[in-house]
Amino acid sequence: MTTADPIMDLLAGQLADAEAGWSIGTFGAIAEFTRELGDALDTERSRNGISVVTEKGGIRIASHPDLRLIASESPTTESWSHRVAMCLPHEAGIMSGRTVLTEIGPDRAALRHRDRNGILFDLGLGALQIDACIRTGEADVVAALRSRAGQSVFAPDSDAMRVILAANPHRVFISRIGRAEVFQPIPPPGGKSPDGPHTHVLPKLLAHRRTHAATEPLPDGWIPCAHLYPAHPLRDQLGRQHPFRPDQHAAFQALLERYGLPELTALKSNVIGAVAKGRGPETVTLPSDRTARAAVRVTVRQLAAAEPRAPLLLAWLAAYDRRDPTEAEDPMEALH
């Protein structure tokens, strides 16, 4: 089914791809949705949005007249990451901003009908573009959370988090363009997040009050309200490596050409063109800002992944793939 909205058609196609991942979150709190190829799933497409739900979690992306896609890439320790941010103008993307545990009421917008009588509580993280919530239908848990409402879950004298960890409620992260729901258990402190849908809440990172990782180049005035992580040419959504996939690389490069920032796509084209003509790094003058350096590093790594035996690339790697000690990787990127 296609519509007059090419962005929603693109996102629907990505939702149909089990190799794509999704998230709704902010810097310090994120809900991620992935699925395996064999997972049973329910899908829904309407004029207002699209959704996919499995037994482990689900994602809904809602249409919005101001929605803008911004594709980008960043270097990682070993290769590179890529994503498509689903952005809204700053004012359009603002959520409630609650800073204390707050009862919202029955979650009538739950992805599954059987969850719509569950009671939703906002954790009160104070994030700009998301409301990070939990949902439970257990009367004793609802009563316990009600008695702790009106206080920060991070307050020294609050044991709300203890109640939440013991109860393992659904996590529901909501933005102006969708919601992610996680039904899997919360891992114990120090434990490993389960494969598939899961959440991270990291108070130390939330304290920075940033809307996204510093490694993600987004123009001023735009807020990422969700992210799409299309299939990666070197690894799956669980981080498991596989041989370079030219088709997946080409697919994301097409997205980057269409939705990337023009100055970065032009820079990338300049590097690719120079290498194609057999020119060394000393023949090209490139911008020296952090974002430009990162774009060049990604480009050279990608060329090397596609043509690992190309001698000329050794010189480009030596010139541009030297790690800058001032460029620490963002911890939120590492989570994904």
PDB file of C-alpha atoms in Angstrom, residues 137-324:
ATOM      1  CA  GLY A 137      -2.171  -3.480  35.067  1.00  0.00           C
ATOM      2  CA  GLU A 138      -1.285  -4.938  38.484  1.00  0.00           C
ATOM      3  CA  ALA A 139      -3.330  -3.280  41.215  1.00  0.00           C
ATOM      4  CA  ASP A 140      -0.673  -3.610  43.913  1.00  0.00           C
ATOM      5  CA  VAL A 141       1.993  -2.075  41.663  1.00  0.00           C
ATOM      6  CA  VAL A 142      -0.351   0.762  40.666  1.00  0.00           C
ATOM      7  CA  ALA A 143      -1.037   1.447  44.347  1.00  0.00           C
ATOM      8  CA  ALA A 144       2.667   1.410  45.193  1.00  0.00           C
ATOM      9  CA  LEU A 145       3.502   3.837  42.389  1.00  0.00           C
ATOM     10  CA  ARG A 146       0.606   6.137  43.291  1.00  0.00           C
ATOM     11  CA  SER A 147       1.952   6.403  46.815  1.00  0.00           C
ATOM     12  CA  ARG A 148       5.321   7.490  45.415  1.00  0.00           C
ATOM     13  CA  ALA A 149       4.008   9.937  42.800  1.00  0.00           C
ATOM     14  CA  GLY A 150       4.988  13.592  42.983  1.00  0.00           C
ATOM     15  CA  GLN A 151       8.647  12.893  43.700  1.00  0.00           C
ATOM     16  CA  SER A 152      11.676  12.385  41.473  1.00  0.00           C
ATOM     17  CA  VAL A 153      12.448   8.718  40.931  1.00  0.00           C
ATOM     18  CA  PHE A 154      16.106   9.656  41.435  1.00  0.00           C
ATOM     19  CA  ALA A 155      15.552  11.357  44.811  1.00  0.00           C
ATOM     20  CA  PRO A 156      17.731   9.819  47.552  1.00  0.00           C
ATOM     21  CA  ASP A 157      14.689   9.025  49.701  1.00  0.00           C
ATOM     22  CA  SER A 158      12.598   7.546  46.868  1.00  0.00           C
ATOM     23  CA  ASP A 159      12.367   3.807  46.354  1.00  0.00           C
ATOM     24  CA  ALA A 160      10.201   4.089  43.245  1.00  0.00           C
ATOM     25  CA  MET A 161      12.913   2.529  41.100  1.00  0.00           C
ATOM     26  CA  ARG A 162      13.061  -0.467  43.431  1.00  0.00           C
ATOM     27  CA  VAL A 163       9.310  -0.948  42.954  1.00  0.00           C
ATOM     28  CA  ILE A 164       9.667  -0.606  39.181  1.00  0.00           C
ATOM     29  CA  LEU A 165      12.577  -3.026  38.897  1.00  0.00           C
ATOM     30  CA  ALA A 166      10.719  -5.615  40.979  1.00  0.00           C
ATOM     31  CA  ALA A 167       7.490  -5.245  39.000  1.00  0.00           C
ATOM     32  CA  ASN A 168       8.988  -5.316  35.484  1.00  0.00           C
ATOM     33  CA  PRO A 169       6.271  -3.135  33.949  1.00  0.00           C
ATOM     34  CA  HIS A 170       6.088  -2.387  30.243  1.00  0.00           C
ATOM     35  CA  ARG A 171       8.209   0.587  29.229  1.00  0.00           C
ATOM     36  CA  VAL A 172       6.507   3.103  26.934  1.00  0.00           C
ATOM     37  CA  PHE A 173       8.542   5.924  25.403  1.00  0.00           C
ATOM     38  CA  ILE A 174       6.430   8.514  23.605  1.00  0.00           C
ATOM     39  CA  SER A 175       7.319  11.395  21.292  1.00  0.00           C
ATOM     40  CA  ARG A 176       5.318  13.658  18.992  1.00  0.00           C
ATOM     41  CA  ILE A 177       5.800  11.248  16.114  1.00  0.00           C
ATOM     42  CA  GLY A 178       5.366   7.887  17.772  1.00  0.00           C
ATOM     43  CA  ARG A 179       5.896   5.501  20.618  1.00  0.00           C
ATOM     44  CA  ALA A 180       8.062   2.482  21.408  1.00  0.00           C
ATOM     45  CA  GLU A 181       6.853  -0.190  23.833  1.00  0.00           C
ATOM     46  CA  VAL A 182       9.029  -2.827  25.490  1.00  0.00           C
ATOM     47  CA  PHE A 183       7.439  -5.899  27.057  1.00  0.00           C
ATOM     48  CA  GLN A 184      10.645  -7.763  27.961  1.00  0.00           C
ATOM     49  CA  PRO A 185      11.956  -7.840  31.549  1.00  0.00           C
ATOM     50  CA  ILE A 186      14.258  -5.125  32.863  1.00  0.00           C
ATOM     51  CA  PRO A 187      17.745  -6.590  33.423  1.00  0.00           C
ATOM     52  CA  PRO A 188      19.113  -6.438  36.984  1.00  0.00           C
ATOM     53  CA  PRO A 189      21.761  -3.822  37.834  1.00  0.00           C
ATOM     54  CA  GLY A 190      24.908  -4.761  35.966  1.00  0.00           C
ATOM     55  CA  GLY A 191      22.975  -7.241  33.827  1.00  0.00           C
ATOM     56  CA  LYS A 192      22.883  -7.420  30.038  1.00  0.00           C
ATOM     57  CA  SER A 193      19.953  -6.032  28.107  1.00  0.00           C
ATOM     58  CA  PRO A 194      17.977  -8.749  26.315  1.00  0.00           C
ATOM     59  CA  ASP A 195      18.176  -9.154  22.565  1.00  0.00           C
ATOM     60  CA  GLY A 196      15.349  -7.376  20.824  1.00  0.00           C
ATOM     61  CA  PRO A 197      13.326  -4.495  22.294  1.00  0.00           C
ATOM     62  CA  HIS A 198      14.847  -2.958  25.427  1.00  0.00           C
ATOM     63  CA  THR A 199      15.401   0.358  27.184  1.00  0.00           C
ATOM     64  CA  HIS A 200      18.258   2.272  28.804  1.00  0.00           C
ATOM     65  CA  VAL A 201      17.864   5.028  31.403  1.00  0.00           C
ATOM     66  CA  LEU A 202      21.171   6.613  32.416  1.00  0.00           C
ATOM     67  CA  PRO A 203      20.821   9.483  34.930  1.00  0.00           C
ATOM     68  CA  LYS A 204      24.375  10.775  34.457  1.00  0.00           C
ATOM     69  CA  LEU A 205      23.781  11.266  30.743  1.00  0.00           C
ATOM     70  CA  LEU A 206      20.308  12.730  31.252  1.00  0.00           C
ATOM     71  CA  ALA A 207      21.919  15.398  33.424  1.00  0.00           C
ATOM     72  CA  HIS A 208      23.581  16.836  30.297  1.00  0.00           C
ATOM     73  CA  ARG A 209      20.127  17.857  28.986  1.00  0.00           C
ATOM     74  CA  ARG A 210      21.088  17.110  25.395  1.00  0.00           C
ATOM     75  CA  THR A 211      18.585  15.977  22.795  1.00  0.00           C
ATOM     76  CA  HIS A 212      20.993  13.747  20.863  1.00  0.00           C
ATOM     77  CA  ALA A 213      24.558  12.486  20.656  1.00  0.00           C
ATOM     78  CA  ALA A 214      27.210  15.046  19.750  1.00  0.00           C
ATOM     79  CA  THR A 215      28.407  12.729  16.975  1.00  0.00           C
ATOM     80  CA  GLU A 216      25.080  13.107  15.150  1.00  0.00           C
ATOM     81  CA  PRO A 217      25.148  16.165  12.881  1.00  0.00           C
ATOM     82  CA  LEU A 218      21.728  17.835  13.036  1.00  0.00           C
ATOM     83  CA  PRO A 219      20.956  21.421  12.053  1.00  0.00           C
ATOM     84  CA  ASP A 220      20.007  23.932  14.730  1.00  0.00           C
ATOM     85  CA  GLY A 221      16.329  24.111  15.518  1.00  0.00           C
ATOM     86  CA  TRP A 222      15.530  20.470  14.715  1.00  0.00           C
ATOM     87  CA  ILE A 223      14.878  17.780  17.339  1.00  0.00           C
ATOM     88  CA  PRO A 224      15.170  14.024  16.710  1.00  0.00           C
ATOM     89  CA  CYS A 225      11.893  12.473  17.904  1.00  0.00           C
ATOM     90  CA  ALA A 226      12.705   8.951  16.698  1.00  0.00           C
ATOM     91  CA  HIS A 227      15.455   7.153  14.813  1.00  0.00           C
ATOM     92  CA  LEU A 228      15.604   4.531  12.089  1.00  0.00           C
ATOM     93  CA  TYR A 229      18.716   2.355  11.758  1.00  0.00           C
ATOM     94  CA  PRO A 230      18.588   0.746   8.299  1.00  0.00           C
ATOM     95  CA  ALA A 231      20.405  -2.524   7.654  1.00  0.00           C
ATOM     96  CA  HIS A 232      24.159  -2.003   8.066  1.00  0.00           C
ATOM     97  CA  PRO A 233      26.645  -3.416   5.555  1.00  0.00           C
ATOM     98  CA  LEU A 234      29.000  -4.812   8.225  1.00  0.00           C
ATOM     99  CA  ARG A 235      26.825  -5.898  11.175  1.00  0.00           C
ATOM    100  CA  ASP A 236      23.295  -6.724  12.213  1.00  0.00           C
ATOM    101  CA  GLN A 237      21.179  -4.830  14.750  1.00  0.00           C
ATOM    102  CA  LEU A 238      22.570  -6.995  17.585  1.00  0.00           C
ATOM    103  CA  GLY A 239      26.106  -5.951  16.681  1.00  0.00           C
ATOM    104  CA  ARG A 240      27.056  -9.300  15.151  1.00  0.00           C
ATOM    105  CA  GLN A 241      29.522  -8.777  12.313  1.00  0.00           C
ATOM    106  CA  HIS A 242      29.079 -10.186   8.815  1.00  0.00           C
ATOM    107  CA  PRO A 243      30.961  -9.779   5.518  1.00  0.00           C
ATOM    108  CA  PHE A 244      30.564  -6.453   3.734  1.00  0.00           C
ATOM    109  CA  ARG A 245      27.178  -6.221   1.976  1.00  0.00           C
ATOM    110  CA  PRO A 246      27.423  -3.890  -1.043  1.00  0.00           C
ATOM    111  CA  ASP A 247      23.639  -3.877  -1.483  1.00  0.00           C
ATOM    112  CA  GLN A 248      23.012  -2.629   2.045  1.00  0.00           C
ATOM    113  CA  HIS A 249      25.753  -0.038   1.711  1.00  0.00           C
ATOM    114  CA  ALA A 250      24.278   1.229  -1.564  1.00  0.00           C
ATOM    115  CA  ALA A 251      20.807   1.361  -0.031  1.00  0.00           C
ATOM    116  CA  PHE A 252      21.903   3.642   2.788  1.00  0.00           C
ATOM    117  CA  GLN A 253      24.004   5.801   0.489  1.00  0.00           C
ATOM    118  CA  ALA A 254      20.856   6.465  -1.528  1.00  0.00           C
ATOM    119  CA  LEU A 255      19.118   7.587   1.676  1.00  0.00           C
ATOM    120  CA  LEU A 256      22.112   9.736   2.559  1.00  0.00           C
ATOM    121  CA  GLU A 257      22.095  11.382  -0.848  1.00  0.00           C
ATOM    122  CA  ARG A 258      18.407  12.199  -0.459  1.00  0.00           C
ATOM    123  CA  TYR A 259      18.189  13.099   3.222  1.00  0.00           C
ATOM    124  CA  GLY A 260      21.742  13.886   4.337  1.00  0.00           C
ATOM    125  CA  LEU A 261      23.036  17.387   4.999  1.00  0.00           C
ATOM    126  CA  PRO A 262      24.151  18.779   1.603  1.00  0.00           C
ATOM    127  CA  GLU A 263      27.528  20.042   2.816  1.00  0.00           C
ATOM    128  CA  LEU A 264      28.451  16.586   4.132  1.00  0.00           C
ATOM    129  CA  THR A 265      27.227  14.667   1.095  1.00  0.00           C
ATOM    130  CA  ALA A 266      29.206  17.051  -1.120  1.00  0.00           C
ATOM    131  CA  LEU A 267      32.322  16.495   0.989  1.00  0.00           C
ATOM    132  CA  LYS A 268      31.862  12.749   0.731  1.00  0.00           C
ATOM    133  CA  SER A 269      31.495  12.965  -3.042  1.00  0.00           C
ATOM    134  CA  ASN A 270      34.725  14.968  -3.263  1.00  0.00           C
ATOM    135  CA  VAL A 271      36.672  12.286  -1.406  1.00  0.00           C
ATOM    136  CA  ILE A 272      35.154   9.435  -3.436  1.00  0.00           C
ATOM    137  CA  GLY A 273      35.869  11.322  -6.651  1.00  0.00           C
ATOM    138  CA  ALA A 274      39.496  11.967  -5.703  1.00  0.00           C
ATOM    139  CA  VAL A 275      40.086   8.299  -4.881  1.00  0.00           C
ATOM    140  CA  ALA A 276      38.382   7.209  -8.115  1.00  0.00           C
ATOM    141  CA  LYS A 277      40.769   9.444 -10.077  1.00  0.00           C
ATOM    142  CA  GLY A 278      43.789   7.954  -8.310  1.00  0.00           C
ATOM    143  CA  ARG A 279      44.597  11.110  -6.357  1.00  0.00           C
ATOM    144  CA  GLY A 280      46.241  10.908  -2.953  1.00  0.00           C
ATOM    145  CA  PRO A 281      45.122  12.759   0.173  1.00  0.00           C
ATOM    146  CA  GLU A 282      47.797  15.422  -0.303  1.00  0.00           C
ATOM    147  CA  THR A 283      45.994  16.635  -3.460  1.00  0.00           C
ATOM    148  CA  VAL A 284      42.760  17.576  -1.691  1.00  0.00           C
ATOM    149  CA  THR A 285      42.120  20.348   0.817  1.00  0.00           C
ATOM    150  CA  LEU A 286      39.250  19.413   3.132  1.00  0.00           C
ATOM    151  CA  PRO A 287      37.490  21.259   5.980  1.00  0.00           C
ATOM    152  CA  SER A 288      39.050  20.719   9.398  1.00  0.00           C
ATOM    153  CA  ASP A 289      36.023  20.929  11.721  1.00  0.00           C
ATOM    154  CA  ARG A 290      35.013  17.904  13.764  1.00  0.00           C
ATOM    155  CA  THR A 291      31.951  17.001  11.692  1.00  0.00           C
ATOM    156  CA  ALA A 292      33.887  17.198   8.429  1.00  0.00           C
ATOM    157  CA  ARG A 293      36.741  15.089   9.818  1.00  0.00           C
ATOM    158  CA  ALA A 294      34.246  12.463  10.929  1.00  0.00           C
ATOM    159  CA  ALA A 295      32.602  12.404   7.496  1.00  0.00           C
ATOM    160  CA  VAL A 296      35.955  11.881   5.783  1.00  0.00           C
ATOM    161  CA  ARG A 297      36.924   9.096   8.198  1.00  0.00           C
ATOM    162  CA  VAL A 298      33.657   7.290   7.494  1.00  0.00           C
ATOM    163  CA  THR A 299      34.085   7.707   3.741  1.00  0.00           C
ATOM    164  CA  VAL A 300      37.608   6.329   3.712  1.00  0.00           C
ATOM    165  CA  ARG A 301      36.613   3.385   5.900  1.00  0.00           C
ATOM    166  CA  GLN A 302      33.725   2.581   3.598  1.00  0.00           C
ATOM    167  CA  LEU A 303      35.949   2.688   0.532  1.00  0.00           C
ATOM    168  CA  ALA A 304      38.404   0.370   2.273  1.00  0.00           C
ATOM    169  CA  ALA A 305      35.599  -2.034   3.240  1.00  0.00           C
ATOM    170  CA  ALA A 306      34.413  -2.173  -0.357  1.00  0.00           C
ATOM    171  CA  GLU A 307      37.926  -2.419  -1.856  1.00  0.00           C
ATOM    172  CA  PRO A 308      40.193  -3.786   0.900  1.00  0.00           C
ATOM    173  CA  ARG A 309      43.115  -4.386  -1.479  1.00  0.00           C
ATOM    174  CA  ALA A 310      43.217  -0.936  -3.050  1.00  0.00           C
ATOM    175  CA  PRO A 311      46.788   0.376  -2.370  1.00  0.00           C
ATOM    176  CA  LEU A 312      45.819   4.045  -2.676  1.00  0.00           C
ATOM    177  CA  LEU A 313      43.442   3.752   0.266  1.00  0.00           C
ATOM    178  CA  LEU A 314      46.319   3.006   2.627  1.00  0.00           C
ATOM    179  CA  ALA A 315      47.523   6.565   2.171  1.00  0.00           C
ATOM    180  CA  TRP A 316      44.023   7.965   2.725  1.00  0.00           C
ATOM    181  CA  LEU A 317      43.579   5.852   5.841  1.00  0.00           C
ATOM    182  CA  ALA A 318      46.937   6.997   7.189  1.00  0.00           C
ATOM    183  CA  ALA A 319      46.040  10.640   6.565  1.00  0.00           C
ATOM    184  CA  TYR A 320      42.437  10.759   7.719  1.00  0.00           C
ATOM    185  CA  ASP A 321      41.694   7.719   9.877  1.00  0.00           C
ATOM    186  CA  ARG A 322      43.891   8.698  12.781  1.00  0.00           C
ATOM    187  CA  ARG A 323      41.816   8.870  15.923  1.00  0.00           C
ATOM    188  CA  ASP A 324      41.544  12.388  17.321  1.00  0.00           C
TER     189      ASP A 324
END
